[in-house]
Amino acid sequence: MALASVPKVVLGSLGFAIFWVLAVFPAVPFLPIGRTAGSLLGAMLMVIFRVLSPDQAYAAIDLPILGLLFGTMVVSVYLERADMFKYLGKLLSWKSKGPKDLLCRICLISAISSALFTNDTSCVVLTEFILKIARQHNLPPHPFLLALASSANIGSSATPIGNPQNLVIAVQSKISFGQFLIGVLPAMLVGVVVNASILILMYWKLLSVHKDEEDPKSEVVAEEEVNSHQFSPATMSHFTSMNSQEWNMCLDNASMQNSPQIQTLRNRASPNEGEIFRVPSSIVDSARNSNVSKEGQNEVAEKTREDPNPVKVVEAVDKPRESNRFIVQFSEGRLNYLLGEKWKRLLWKCCVYMITLGMLIAMLLGLNMSWTAITAALALVVLDFKDARPCLEKVSYSLLIFFCGMFITVDGFNKTGIPSAMWEFMEPYSHVDHVTGIAVLALVILVLSNLASNVPTVLLLGGRVAASAAAISAEEEKKAWLILAWVSTIAGNLSLLGSAANLIVCEQARRAPNLAYTLTFWNHLKFGLPSTLIVTAIGLTLIR
């Protein structure tokens, strides 16, 4: 493709440059408006500068990708309500055998959850769990935070729903969920193992802490906090819906009302009938005759025993009995109600898990991924049988808007002809049927993913890489798409700014109450550079 006119090239490059700066540095001092507004600004400039017409701008928005992204976010919200991520947090500390075992668990759980629920969601919900467990074991948090972020990126490469760039690739390439999974899964599994090994070797001394150095009190506190903490994946805020532990506390309180020990204490505390006949009158008489001698008080007490007031005594006896009967009936009713609600919630959680499993199976069978995700999301909304607004408010609409602006901006930059000219220069050295060609292509994707971010890189290179590979064979075209997915995803581990998952872990750790920890750029780069190069190279040999 030839270059466009000079004004179009200059103005289109300016619009894309503004988008790139705000996407990579959202808090840039001269225009701190953030990524979402930056993408909209870039899209608007493409239309104002007449790089794109308004109709071309609307046509550039890829609705299937937005639908798939929206559906997976809604499903993640309902899975969080169903305590899925709380159970994942429990797995991290269950019968842990030391720091190295804990790090391996984090790598495995982070990778699996990212493949199924997106890497950003996994990082949001697991970061604070990991900080608490690190405190429990008296360990520095940064090896475990690095394990979470890097494994989340590696694990997300295995499925089309693992990260946004895979969504783009799956929709544009029309590769089925099953083919995508089979093609990348071996590389992902080996990559997780290699990544964990690099972490253990780099931080061997820090992870060589004996179990007896742990604080048993902090272990109990941390375990309780891990078991009771919940997050909202879209807003990165705490979520306060009643979970299973709160139901158990309510049931315990209600059942104690009817326990034999409580009834025995009540019987001991309440006086018998004879005492009720004696005590009220003697107390009243002694209060009225405080200056009377002891003998006089005894005479008054004898009179009250001979001539009690039957009406008052009946009231004194019957009222406690009626109140106790009311308490017992109320407690029994509340217990039955809570038991019924607990079973309803358990059934609802099972249905949420079944619908999510059905969504994954449908995708594996080759059904349209966007409509499958949307159908699963709406099925969960109907199953909840209440106003869906609180759950739908947790969807990250700013991310959807960011994608809309990015689609328009990248399409405008493509219209300038600059990406095509650059690819024409690199194409002869980037054929996927040769080892050197794969290495050059991987290097180009790696550099662009860290300069322009992974999703814009996929949008810029995807069609060109696939067209070049299609000239060789259909199998090579599929391989080219999978290489693009693998390298653009693993490239996110190179630096702290390489992927949104890294930034989420960094920000969540920095803002965690009473557990704040700052993961520095250099700490990440010291591990990220060797890990990215080694994992990428090994994975490329396993992609088919």
Tab-separated table of N, CA, C and O in Angstrom, residues 119-120 123 145-146 148-154 156-157 163 165 195 442 445-455 457-458 484-505 519 521 524-525 527-529 531-533 535-536:
chain	number	residue	atom	x	y	z
A	119	ASN	N	-6.784	-12.170	32.456
A	119	ASN	CA	-5.655	-11.897	33.353
A	119	ASN	C	-5.905	-10.688	34.252
A	119	ASN	O	-5.506	-10.685	35.421
A	120	ASP	N	-6.583	-9.669	33.751
A	120	ASP	CA	-6.836	-8.482	34.573
A	120	ASP	C	-7.690	-8.823	35.787
A	120	ASP	O	-7.415	-8.393	36.911
A	123	CYS	N	-5.694	-10.756	38.433
A	123	CYS	CA	-4.765	-9.901	39.169
A	123	CYS	C	-5.489	-9.009	40.167
A	123	CYS	O	-4.994	-8.777	41.277
A	145	LEU	N	4.321	-11.231	44.000
A	145	LEU	CA	3.616	-10.324	43.097
A	145	LEU	C	4.103	-10.500	41.657
A	145	LEU	O	3.298	-10.465	40.714
A	146	LEU	N	5.401	-10.696	41.489
A	146	LEU	CA	5.924	-10.975	40.151
A	146	LEU	C	5.384	-12.289	39.611
A	146	LEU	O	5.063	-12.407	38.420
A	148	LEU	N	2.499	-13.612	40.350
A	148	LEU	CA	1.095	-13.399	39.987
A	148	LEU	C	0.977	-12.718	38.628
A	148	LEU	O	0.264	-13.203	37.739
A	149	ALA	N	1.665	-11.598	38.444
A	149	ALA	CA	1.520	-10.828	37.207
A	149	ALA	C	2.043	-11.597	35.996
A	149	ALA	O	1.378	-11.673	34.957
A	150	SER	N	3.234	-12.175	36.121
A	150	SER	CA	3.826	-12.861	34.966
A	150	SER	C	3.067	-14.125	34.612
A	150	SER	O	2.833	-14.407	33.420
A	151	SER	N	2.644	-14.894	35.600
A	151	SER	CA	1.885	-16.122	35.317
A	151	SER	C	0.501	-15.806	34.775
A	151	SER	O	-0.033	-16.574	33.964
A	152	ALA	N	-0.076	-14.702	35.218
A	152	ALA	CA	-1.374	-14.300	34.679
A	152	ALA	C	-1.260	-13.991	33.186
A	152	ALA	O	-2.122	-14.389	32.385
A	153	ASN	N	-0.198	-13.311	32.794
A	153	ASN	CA	0.003	-13.031	31.373
A	153	ASN	C	0.252	-14.303	30.574
A	153	ASN	O	-0.305	-14.489	29.489
A	154	ILE	N	1.098	-15.189	31.116
A	154	ILE	CA	1.393	-16.440	30.406
A	154	ILE	C	0.137	-17.299	30.293
A	154	ILE	O	-0.179	-17.833	29.226
A	156	SER	N	-2.975	-16.412	30.348
A	156	SER	CA	-4.024	-15.819	29.517
A	156	SER	C	-3.806	-16.067	28.031
A	156	SER	O	-4.730	-15.906	27.231
A	157	SER	N	-2.593	-16.459	27.658
A	157	SER	CA	-2.311	-16.694	26.235
A	157	SER	C	-2.985	-17.949	25.694
A	157	SER	O	-3.080	-18.131	24.484
A	163	ASN	N	-7.306	-12.626	27.354
A	163	ASN	CA	-6.888	-11.226	27.359
A	163	ASN	C	-7.461	-10.532	26.131
A	163	ASN	O	-7.919	-11.202	25.184
A	165	GLN	N	-6.120	-8.862	23.563
A	165	GLN	CA	-5.516	-9.087	22.239
A	165	GLN	C	-5.882	-10.452	21.672
A	165	GLN	O	-6.016	-10.626	20.453
A	195	ASN	N	8.806	-20.126	33.953
A	195	ASN	CA	8.703	-18.846	34.660
A	195	ASN	C	8.832	-19.040	36.171
A	195	ASN	O	9.544	-18.282	36.841
A	442	ALA	N	8.998	-12.487	15.815
A	442	ALA	CA	8.815	-12.410	17.266
A	442	ALA	C	9.485	-11.171	17.842
A	442	ALA	O	8.934	-10.508	18.742
A	445	ILE	N	7.301	-8.109	17.014
A	445	ILE	CA	6.105	-8.078	17.866
A	445	ILE	C	6.481	-7.698	19.290
A	445	ILE	O	5.781	-6.912	19.952
A	446	LEU	N	7.597	-8.229	19.778
A	446	LEU	CA	8.033	-7.961	21.147
A	446	LEU	C	8.311	-6.473	21.355
A	446	LEU	O	7.862	-5.876	22.345
A	447	VAL	N	9.019	-5.882	20.414
A	447	VAL	CA	9.363	-4.463	20.541
A	447	VAL	C	8.119	-3.591	20.410
A	447	VAL	O	7.889	-2.674	21.222
A	448	LEU	N	7.300	-3.855	19.385
A	448	LEU	CA	6.096	-3.035	19.186
A	448	LEU	C	5.119	-3.160	20.350
A	448	LEU	O	4.467	-2.184	20.731
A	449	SER	N	5.002	-4.353	20.930
A	449	SER	CA	4.066	-4.554	22.040
A	449	SER	C	4.452	-3.731	23.250
A	449	SER	O	3.594	-3.304	24.031
A	450	ASN	N	5.756	-3.509	23.436
A	450	ASN	CA	6.192	-2.698	24.571
A	450	ASN	C	6.229	-1.218	24.247
A	450	ASN	O	6.197	-0.383	25.150
A	451	LEU	N	6.289	-0.870	22.945
A	451	LEU	CA	6.265	0.537	22.565
A	451	LEU	C	4.844	1.052	22.367
A	451	LEU	O	4.495	2.144	22.825
A	452	ALA	N	4.023	0.271	21.679
A	452	ALA	CA	2.675	0.728	21.329
A	452	ALA	C	1.588	-0.022	22.081
A	452	ALA	O	0.411	0.205	21.825
A	453	SER	N	1.942	-0.941	22.984
A	453	SER	CA	1.015	-1.790	23.723
A	453	SER	C	0.563	-2.954	22.826
A	453	SER	O	0.580	-2.865	21.591
A	454	ASN	N	0.152	-4.047	23.473
A	454	ASN	CA	-0.077	-5.283	22.721
A	454	ASN	C	-1.316	-5.246	21.827
A	454	ASN	O	-1.294	-5.775	20.712
A	455	VAL	N	-2.415	-4.646	22.300
A	455	VAL	CA	-3.634	-4.644	21.473
A	455	VAL	C	-3.447	-3.806	20.201
A	455	VAL	O	-3.775	-4.272	19.102
A	457	THR	N	-0.706	-3.286	18.698
A	457	THR	CA	0.227	-4.058	17.869
A	457	THR	C	-0.496	-5.140	17.087
A	457	THR	O	-0.234	-5.351	15.890
A	458	VAL	N	-1.415	-5.841	17.755
A	458	VAL	CA	-2.185	-6.888	17.081
A	458	VAL	C	-3.050	-6.288	15.979
A	458	VAL	O	-3.159	-6.842	14.871
A	484	LEU	N	1.486	-14.623	16.879
A	484	LEU	CA	1.163	-13.243	17.243
A	484	LEU	C	0.512	-13.190	18.627
A	484	LEU	O	0.839	-12.324	19.448
A	485	ALA	N	-0.404	-14.125	18.895
A	485	ALA	CA	-1.062	-14.166	20.207
A	485	ALA	C	-0.062	-14.467	21.316
A	485	ALA	O	-0.074	-13.819	22.374
A	486	TRP	N	0.812	-15.446	21.091
A	486	TRP	CA	1.774	-15.846	22.119
A	486	TRP	C	2.772	-14.735	22.423
A	486	TRP	O	2.958	-14.350	23.580
A	487	VAL	N	3.403	-14.197	21.402
A	487	VAL	CA	4.476	-13.219	21.622
A	487	VAL	C	3.913	-11.904	22.154
A	487	VAL	O	4.485	-11.296	23.073
A	488	SER	N	2.795	-11.432	21.610
A	488	SER	CA	2.232	-10.156	22.086
A	488	SER	C	1.783	-10.260	23.536
A	488	SER	O	1.807	-9.252	24.262
A	489	THR	N	1.387	-11.456	23.975
A	489	THR	CA	0.977	-11.631	25.367
A	489	THR	C	2.179	-11.739	26.295
A	489	THR	O	2.239	-11.064	27.332
A	490	ILE	N	3.143	-12.581	25.947
A	490	ILE	CA	4.330	-12.742	26.805
A	490	ILE	C	5.149	-11.461	26.844
A	490	ILE	O	5.853	-11.188	27.818
A	491	ALA	N	5.070	-10.658	25.791
A	491	ALA	CA	5.793	-9.381	25.777
A	491	ALA	C	5.379	-8.488	26.936
A	491	ALA	O	6.148	-7.618	27.369
A	492	GLY	N	4.175	-8.685	27.451
A	492	GLY	CA	3.718	-7.890	28.586
A	492	GLY	C	4.531	-8.100	29.845
A	492	GLY	O	4.482	-7.273	30.765
A	493	ASN	N	5.299	-9.203	29.919
A	493	ASN	CA	6.116	-9.464	31.108
A	493	ASN	C	7.451	-8.744	31.086
A	493	ASN	O	8.177	-8.759	32.082
A	494	LEU	N	7.791	-8.107	29.964
A	494	LEU	CA	9.119	-7.497	29.836
A	494	LEU	C	9.317	-6.350	30.822
A	494	LEU	O	10.342	-6.273	31.511
A	495	SER	N	8.354	-5.461	30.922
A	495	SER	CA	8.483	-4.311	31.819
A	495	SER	C	7.172	-4.092	32.552
A	495	SER	O	6.140	-4.675	32.214
A	496	LEU	N	7.228	-3.226	33.547
A	496	LEU	CA	6.039	-2.943	34.342
A	496	LEU	C	4.937	-2.306	33.510
A	496	LEU	O	3.747	-2.468	33.794
A	497	LEU	N	5.318	-1.574	32.454
A	497	LEU	CA	4.348	-0.911	31.586
A	497	LEU	C	3.908	-1.789	30.425
A	497	LEU	O	3.140	-1.345	29.568
A	498	GLY	N	4.359	-3.030	30.393
A	498	GLY	CA	4.090	-3.882	29.250
A	498	GLY	C	2.665	-4.363	29.130
A	498	GLY	O	2.201	-4.670	28.028
A	499	SER	N	1.947	-4.479	30.243
A	499	SER	CA	0.567	-4.964	30.185
A	499	SER	C	-0.244	-4.334	31.309
A	499	SER	O	0.307	-3.899	32.332
A	500	ALA	N	-1.561	-4.336	31.113
A	500	ALA	CA	-2.450	-3.795	32.142
A	500	ALA	C	-2.410	-4.642	33.405
A	500	ALA	O	-2.569	-4.123	34.515
A	501	ALA	N	-2.183	-5.952	33.260
A	501	ALA	CA	-2.129	-6.828	34.431
A	501	ALA	C	-0.992	-6.423	35.368
A	501	ALA	O	-1.160	-6.421	36.599
A	502	ASN	N	0.157	-6.069	34.815
A	502	ASN	CA	1.277	-5.611	35.645
A	502	ASN	C	0.912	-4.349	36.421
A	502	ASN	O	1.205	-4.228	37.617
A	503	LEU	N	0.290	-3.409	35.729
A	503	LEU	CA	-0.086	-2.152	36.384
A	503	LEU	C	-1.142	-2.375	37.451
A	503	LEU	O	-1.130	-1.717	38.495
A	504	ILE	N	-2.065	-3.311	37.204
A	504	ILE	CA	-3.095	-3.617	38.197
A	504	ILE	C	-2.462	-4.167	39.462
A	504	ILE	O	-2.792	-3.755	40.587
A	505	VAL	N	-1.534	-5.121	39.317
A	505	VAL	CA	-0.862	-5.688	40.487
A	505	VAL	C	-0.100	-4.604	41.234
A	505	VAL	O	-0.155	-4.522	42.476
A	519	LEU	N	5.907	-2.102	44.084
A	519	LEU	CA	6.684	-2.913	43.154
A	519	LEU	C	7.333	-1.963	42.145
A	519	LEU	O	6.645	-1.363	41.315
A	521	PHE	N	9.773	-0.335	39.076
A	521	PHE	CA	10.010	-0.639	37.667
A	521	PHE	C	11.250	-1.517	37.507
A	521	PHE	O	11.250	-2.481	36.732
A	524	HIS	N	10.881	-5.163	38.621
A	524	HIS	CA	10.163	-5.930	37.612
A	524	HIS	C	11.043	-6.216	36.399
A	524	HIS	O	11.070	-7.335	35.874
A	525	LEU	N	11.792	-5.201	35.937
A	525	LEU	CA	12.612	-5.368	34.743
A	525	LEU	C	13.723	-6.394	34.970
A	525	LEU	O	14.071	-7.165	34.059
A	527	PHE	N	13.676	-9.073	36.617
A	527	PHE	CA	13.134	-10.419	36.376
A	527	PHE	C	12.471	-10.522	35.008
A	527	PHE	O	12.593	-11.542	34.319
A	528	GLY	N	11.788	-9.473	34.579
A	528	GLY	CA	10.967	-9.551	33.379
A	528	GLY	C	11.756	-9.752	32.101
A	528	GLY	O	11.327	-10.488	31.206
A	529	LEU	N	12.915	-9.125	31.991
A	529	LEU	CA	13.695	-9.230	30.758
A	529	LEU	C	14.155	-10.659	30.475
A	529	LEU	O	13.861	-11.208	29.403
A	531	SER	N	13.069	-13.478	31.834
A	531	SER	CA	11.908	-14.368	31.781
A	531	SER	C	11.192	-14.261	30.445
A	531	SER	O	10.822	-15.272	29.832
A	532	THR	N	10.998	-13.033	29.960
A	532	THR	CA	10.284	-12.834	28.700
A	532	THR	C	11.026	-13.477	27.536
A	532	THR	O	10.428	-14.176	26.700
A	533	LEU	N	12.323	-13.246	27.457
A	533	LEU	CA	13.099	-13.791	26.347
A	533	LEU	C	13.128	-15.314	26.366
A	533	LEU	O	12.942	-15.972	25.329
A	535	VAL	N	11.026	-17.519	28.040
A	535	VAL	CA	9.693	-18.120	27.885
A	535	VAL	C	9.189	-17.961	26.455
A	535	VAL	O	8.605	-18.891	25.879
A	536	THR	N	9.423	-16.796	25.850
A	536	THR	CA	8.992	-16.586	24.461
A	536	THR	C	9.684	-17.563	23.515
A	536	THR	O	9.050	-18.189	22.655
